[in-house]
Tab-separated table of C-alpha atoms in Angstrom:
chain	number	residue	atom	x	y	z
A	282	MET	CA	-0.161	-0.106	-0.120
A	283	SER	CA	2.721	2.412	0.811
A	284	SER	CA	4.397	2.112	-2.940
A	285	THR	CA	1.140	3.179	-4.596
A	286	GLU	CA	1.012	6.109	-3.089
A	287	PRO	CA	3.889	7.285	-3.666
A	288	GLU	CA	2.801	6.418	-7.665
A	289	THR	CA	0.304	8.066	-7.284
A	290	ALA	CA	1.208	11.276	-6.150
A	291	GLU	CA	3.640	11.596	-8.666
A	292	VAL	CA	0.722	10.920	-11.261
A	293	THR	CA	-1.279	13.593	-9.543
A	294	THR	CA	1.560	15.672	-9.558
A	295	GLU	CA	2.414	15.010	-13.313
A	296	ALA	CA	-1.144	15.703	-13.714
A	297	THR	CA	-1.299	19.147	-12.383
A	298	GLU	CA	1.954	20.427	-14.185
A	299	THR	CA	0.426	19.290	-17.802
A	300	GLY	CA	-2.646	21.006	-16.679
A	301	ALA	CA	-0.862	24.049	-14.856
A	302	VAL	CA	1.088	23.731	-18.675
A	303	GLU	CA	-2.723	23.510	-20.715
A	304	THR	CA	-3.888	26.047	-19.206
A	305	SER	CA	-1.479	28.822	-19.366
A	306	GLU	CA	-1.298	28.654	-22.640
A	307	PRO	CA	-4.417	29.216	-23.807
A	308	PRO	CA	-5.008	32.914	-21.753
A	309	ALA	CA	-2.211	33.446	-23.519
A	310	VAL	CA	-2.904	32.831	-27.122
A	311	ALA	CA	-6.539	34.606	-26.430
A	312	ALA	CA	-4.720	37.411	-25.267
A	313	GLU	CA	-2.991	38.046	-28.056
A	314	GLU	CA	-5.751	37.549	-30.803
A	315	THR	CA	-8.305	39.708	-29.347
A	316	PRO	CA	-6.000	43.075	-30.171
A	317	ALA	CA	-5.423	41.269	-33.269
A	318	GLU	CA	-9.522	41.406	-33.679
A	319	THR	CA	-9.789	44.636	-32.102
A	320	THR	CA	-7.593	46.632	-34.426
A	321	GLU	CA	-8.728	45.294	-37.423
A	322	THR	CA	-11.947	46.816	-36.544
A	323	PRO	CA	-11.125	50.497	-37.319
A	324	ALA	CA	-9.171	49.132	-40.349
A	325	GLU	CA	-12.515	48.390	-41.622
A	326	THR	CA	-13.985	51.690	-39.672
A	327	THR	CA	-11.741	53.886	-41.775
A	328	GLU	CA	-12.671	52.410	-44.997
A	329	THR	CA	-16.368	53.036	-44.725
A	330	PRO	CA	-15.468	57.175	-44.735
A	331	VAL	CA	-13.492	56.449	-48.357
A	332	ALA	CA	-16.774	54.623	-49.789
A	333	THR	CA	-18.773	58.099	-47.644
A	334	SER	CA	-16.032	60.821	-49.704
A	335	GLU	CA	-17.316	59.053	-53.040
A	336	THR	CA	-21.192	59.399	-52.419
A	337	PRO	CA	-20.678	63.624	-52.932
A	338	VAL	CA	-19.000	62.840	-55.876
A	339	ALA	CA	-22.367	60.900	-57.618
A	340	THR	CA	-24.008	63.734	-56.672
A	341	SER	CA	-21.805	66.316	-57.822
A	342	GLU	CA	-22.624	64.871	-61.613
A	343	THR	CA	-25.935	64.999	-61.799
A	344	PRO	CA	-25.675	69.291	-61.063
A	345	VAL	CA	-23.773	69.087	-64.409
A	346	ALA	CA	-26.416	67.053	-66.280
A	347	THR	CA	-29.280	68.964	-64.942
A	348	SER	CA	-26.933	72.351	-66.167
A	349	GLU	CA	-26.420	70.665	-69.893
A	350	SER	CA	-30.259	69.332	-70.711
A	351	ALA	CA	-30.757	73.288	-69.606
A	352	THR	CA	-28.533	74.903	-72.298
A	353	ALA	CA	-28.782	72.570	-75.118
A	354	PRO	CA	-28.871	73.942	-78.272
A	355	ARG	CA	-32.259	73.321	-80.471
A	356	PRO	CA	-33.181	70.676	-82.551
A	357	SER	CA	-31.137	70.265	-85.579
A	358	ARG	CA	-31.296	67.684	-88.257
A	359	ALA	CA	-28.425	69.500	-90.596
A	360	ALA	CA	-25.940	65.864	-90.278
A	361	GLY	CA	-28.578	64.231	-92.379
A	362	GLY	CA	-32.194	63.344	-92.631
A	363	ASN	CA	-35.056	64.799	-93.999
A	364	ALA	CA	-38.020	66.922	-93.135
A	365	GLN	CA	-41.969	66.635	-94.791
A	366	THR	CA	-43.748	70.086	-94.324
A	367	VAL	CA	-46.613	71.449	-96.078
A	368	GLY	CA	-47.382	74.951	-97.784
A	369	ARG	CA	-50.676	77.005	-99.327
A	370	ARG	CA	-51.149	79.417	-101.162
A	371	LYS	CA	-54.686	81.190	-102.409
A	372	GLU	CA	-56.497	77.606	-102.828
A	373	ALA	CA	-53.174	75.348	-103.662
A	374	VAL	CA	-52.057	73.141	-101.327
A	375	VAL	CA	-48.216	71.836	-101.582
A	376	ARG	CA	-46.947	69.017	-99.784
A	377	VAL	CA	-42.550	68.819	-99.448
A	378	ARG	CA	-40.191	66.164	-98.741
A	379	VAL	CA	-36.611	67.582	-98.350
A	380	VAL	CA	-33.622	65.367	-98.559
A	381	PRO	CA	-30.011	65.497	-98.857
A	382	GLY	CA	-28.925	65.289	-102.231
A	383	THR	CA	-27.758	67.560	-105.622
A	384	GLY	CA	-30.582	69.877	-106.030
A	385	GLU	CA	-33.256	68.009	-107.805
A	386	PHE	CA	-36.923	68.642	-108.390
A	387	LYS	CA	-39.411	65.978	-108.757
A	388	LEU	CA	-42.953	68.046	-108.946
A	389	ASN	CA	-45.675	65.561	-108.850
A	390	GLY	CA	-43.577	63.568	-111.347
A	391	ARG	CA	-42.181	65.864	-113.361
A	392	THR	CA	-39.252	68.069	-113.379
A	393	LEU	CA	-39.027	72.009	-112.579
A	394	GLU	CA	-38.384	73.317	-115.891
A	395	GLU	CA	-41.486	71.556	-117.217
A	396	TYR	CA	-43.848	71.998	-114.700
A	397	PHE	CA	-42.647	76.025	-114.263
A	398	PRO	CA	-41.826	76.773	-117.043
A	399	ASN	CA	-42.192	80.247	-116.231
A	400	LYS	CA	-38.528	81.556	-114.948
A	401	VAL	CA	-40.408	83.882	-112.698
A	402	HIS	CA	-41.754	81.197	-111.135
A	403	GLN	CA	-38.091	78.816	-111.033
A	404	GLN	CA	-36.974	81.769	-109.437
A	405	LEU	CA	-39.628	82.021	-106.398
A	406	ILE	CA	-39.551	78.891	-105.774
A	407	LYS	CA	-35.607	78.764	-105.333
A	408	ASP	CA	-35.030	82.195	-103.738
A	409	PRO	CA	-35.342	79.996	-100.246
A	410	LEU	CA	-32.106	77.578	-100.802
A	411	VAL	CA	-30.036	80.239	-103.023
A	412	LEU	CA	-30.707	83.179	-99.633
A	413	VAL	CA	-29.341	80.147	-97.108
A	414	GLU	CA	-26.826	79.493	-100.075
A	415	LYS	CA	-27.566	75.990	-100.335
A	416	PRO	CA	-29.322	76.065	-103.438
A	417	ASP	CA	-27.865	72.352	-104.599
A	418	ALA	CA	-27.284	70.636	-100.952
A	419	PHE	CA	-31.443	68.978	-101.371
A	420	ASP	CA	-33.357	66.877	-103.241
A	421	ILE	CA	-37.190	68.369	-103.806
A	422	PHE	CA	-40.110	65.857	-103.530
A	423	ALA	CA	-44.041	67.733	-103.982
A	424	ASN	CA	-47.031	66.836	-103.885
A	425	LEU	CA	-48.685	69.546	-105.847
A	426	HIS	CA	-52.510	69.677	-105.827
A	427	GLY	CA	-55.181	73.092	-105.987
A	428	GLY	CA	-55.279	76.470	-107.350
A	429	GLY	CA	-53.451	78.343	-109.940
A	430	VAL	CA	-49.738	77.902	-111.743
A	431	SER	CA	-49.112	80.936	-109.712
A	432	GLY	CA	-50.674	79.545	-106.328
A	433	GLN	CA	-48.619	76.230	-106.517
A	434	ALA	CA	-45.523	78.298	-106.503
A	435	GLY	CA	-45.856	80.750	-103.910
A	436	ALA	CA	-47.341	77.382	-102.030
A	437	LEU	CA	-44.387	75.279	-103.175
A	438	ARG	CA	-41.630	78.318	-102.243
A	439	LEU	CA	-43.698	78.295	-98.381
A	440	ALA	CA	-43.440	74.335	-97.860
A	441	ILE	CA	-39.369	74.931	-98.880
A	442	ALA	CA	-38.476	77.347	-96.166
A	443	ARG	CA	-40.817	75.774	-93.734
A	444	ALA	CA	-38.157	72.347	-94.194
A	445	LEU	CA	-35.435	74.168	-94.496
A	446	ILE	CA	-36.243	75.234	-90.855
A	447	GLU	CA	-36.793	71.738	-89.947
A	448	VAL	CA	-33.415	70.354	-91.205
A	449	ASP	CA	-31.393	73.855	-89.389
A	450	ALA	CA	-32.875	75.523	-86.618
A	451	ASP	CA	-29.944	77.989	-87.637
A	452	ASP	CA	-31.735	79.099	-91.040
A	453	ARG	CA	-34.828	80.710	-89.523
A	454	PRO	CA	-33.802	84.701	-89.271
A	455	ALA	CA	-33.088	84.438	-92.790
A	456	LEU	CA	-36.189	83.294	-93.752
A	457	LYS	CA	-38.060	85.389	-91.543
A	458	LYS	CA	-36.648	88.306	-92.163
A	459	ALA	CA	-36.959	87.873	-95.819
A	460	GLY	CA	-40.497	86.640	-95.309
A	461	PHE	CA	-40.294	83.562	-96.472
A	462	LEU	CA	-42.111	82.109	-93.817
A	463	THR	CA	-45.537	83.867	-94.065
A	464	ARG	CA	-48.085	82.766	-95.065
A	465	ASP	CA	-49.721	84.875	-97.727
A	466	ALA	CA	-53.025	85.255	-96.739
A	467	ARG	CA	-54.283	86.822	-99.606
A	468	ALA	CA	-57.233	85.340	-101.536
A	469	THR	CA	-60.370	85.772	-104.301
A	470	GLU	CA	-63.507	88.082	-102.700
A	471	ARG	CA	-66.529	86.981	-103.013
A	472	LYS	CA	-68.940	88.019	-106.172
A	473	LYS	CA	-71.402	90.496	-104.894
A	474	TYR	CA	-75.139	90.323	-105.493
A	475	GLY	CA	-75.804	92.787	-108.554
A	476	LEU	CA	-72.481	92.831	-110.336
A	477	LYS	CA	-70.692	90.852	-112.760
A	478	LYS	CA	-67.366	90.078	-110.332
A	479	ALA	CA	-66.211	91.181	-106.669
A	480	ARG	CA	-66.378	94.616	-107.578
A	481	LYS	CA	-67.326	95.386	-112.150
A	482	ALA	CA	-70.593	96.728	-111.960
A	483	PRO	CA	-72.193	96.180	-115.524
A	484	GLN	CA	-72.097	99.625	-117.860
A	485	TYR	CA	-74.227	102.588	-116.712
A	486	SER	CA	-76.675	103.795	-119.517
A	487	LYS	CA	-78.622	106.584	-118.377
A	488	ARG	CA	-81.565	106.192	-120.654
């Protein structure tokens, strides 16, 4: 019995030493890991203001887009494309389509010289194109009906002038000053009762 007690004491001493070693190591590890985690947390905290500083940058871009839309120029299709307009004069109605080209006219399938043999009418029709210095820049296709030759020529000039503004709005001041954008409102005066025409009266006979 006496020999067993020293062995038990030795085992107890070894166990105690082992437990002491094991117990002493974990607190040291825990103590070392805790500050490491604590030091990492401020690093994440410092990154958050960086993301916050980027937000005002995106906000500052928004007024720039707003300022551009406020100062946007008037719409213009000078780079290409066509325009369709309508012109009227007396009883004539003309529908015009203007496309980039070489200055060709197609009026009800005929050329300008065939449809309007009168040189005065040809010059009157080309006046808007000559004024803006684009006589050979567009091809003009027109559908004319109603009225007479003079009325159709005036309606065609108005339609061409309106189409040039649709293509390039910068031409408006010159065309407006020349009077090409004003619709001629003059019309035939009605016939009156007792007269041969609007004002023509039959010959007066005294006896």
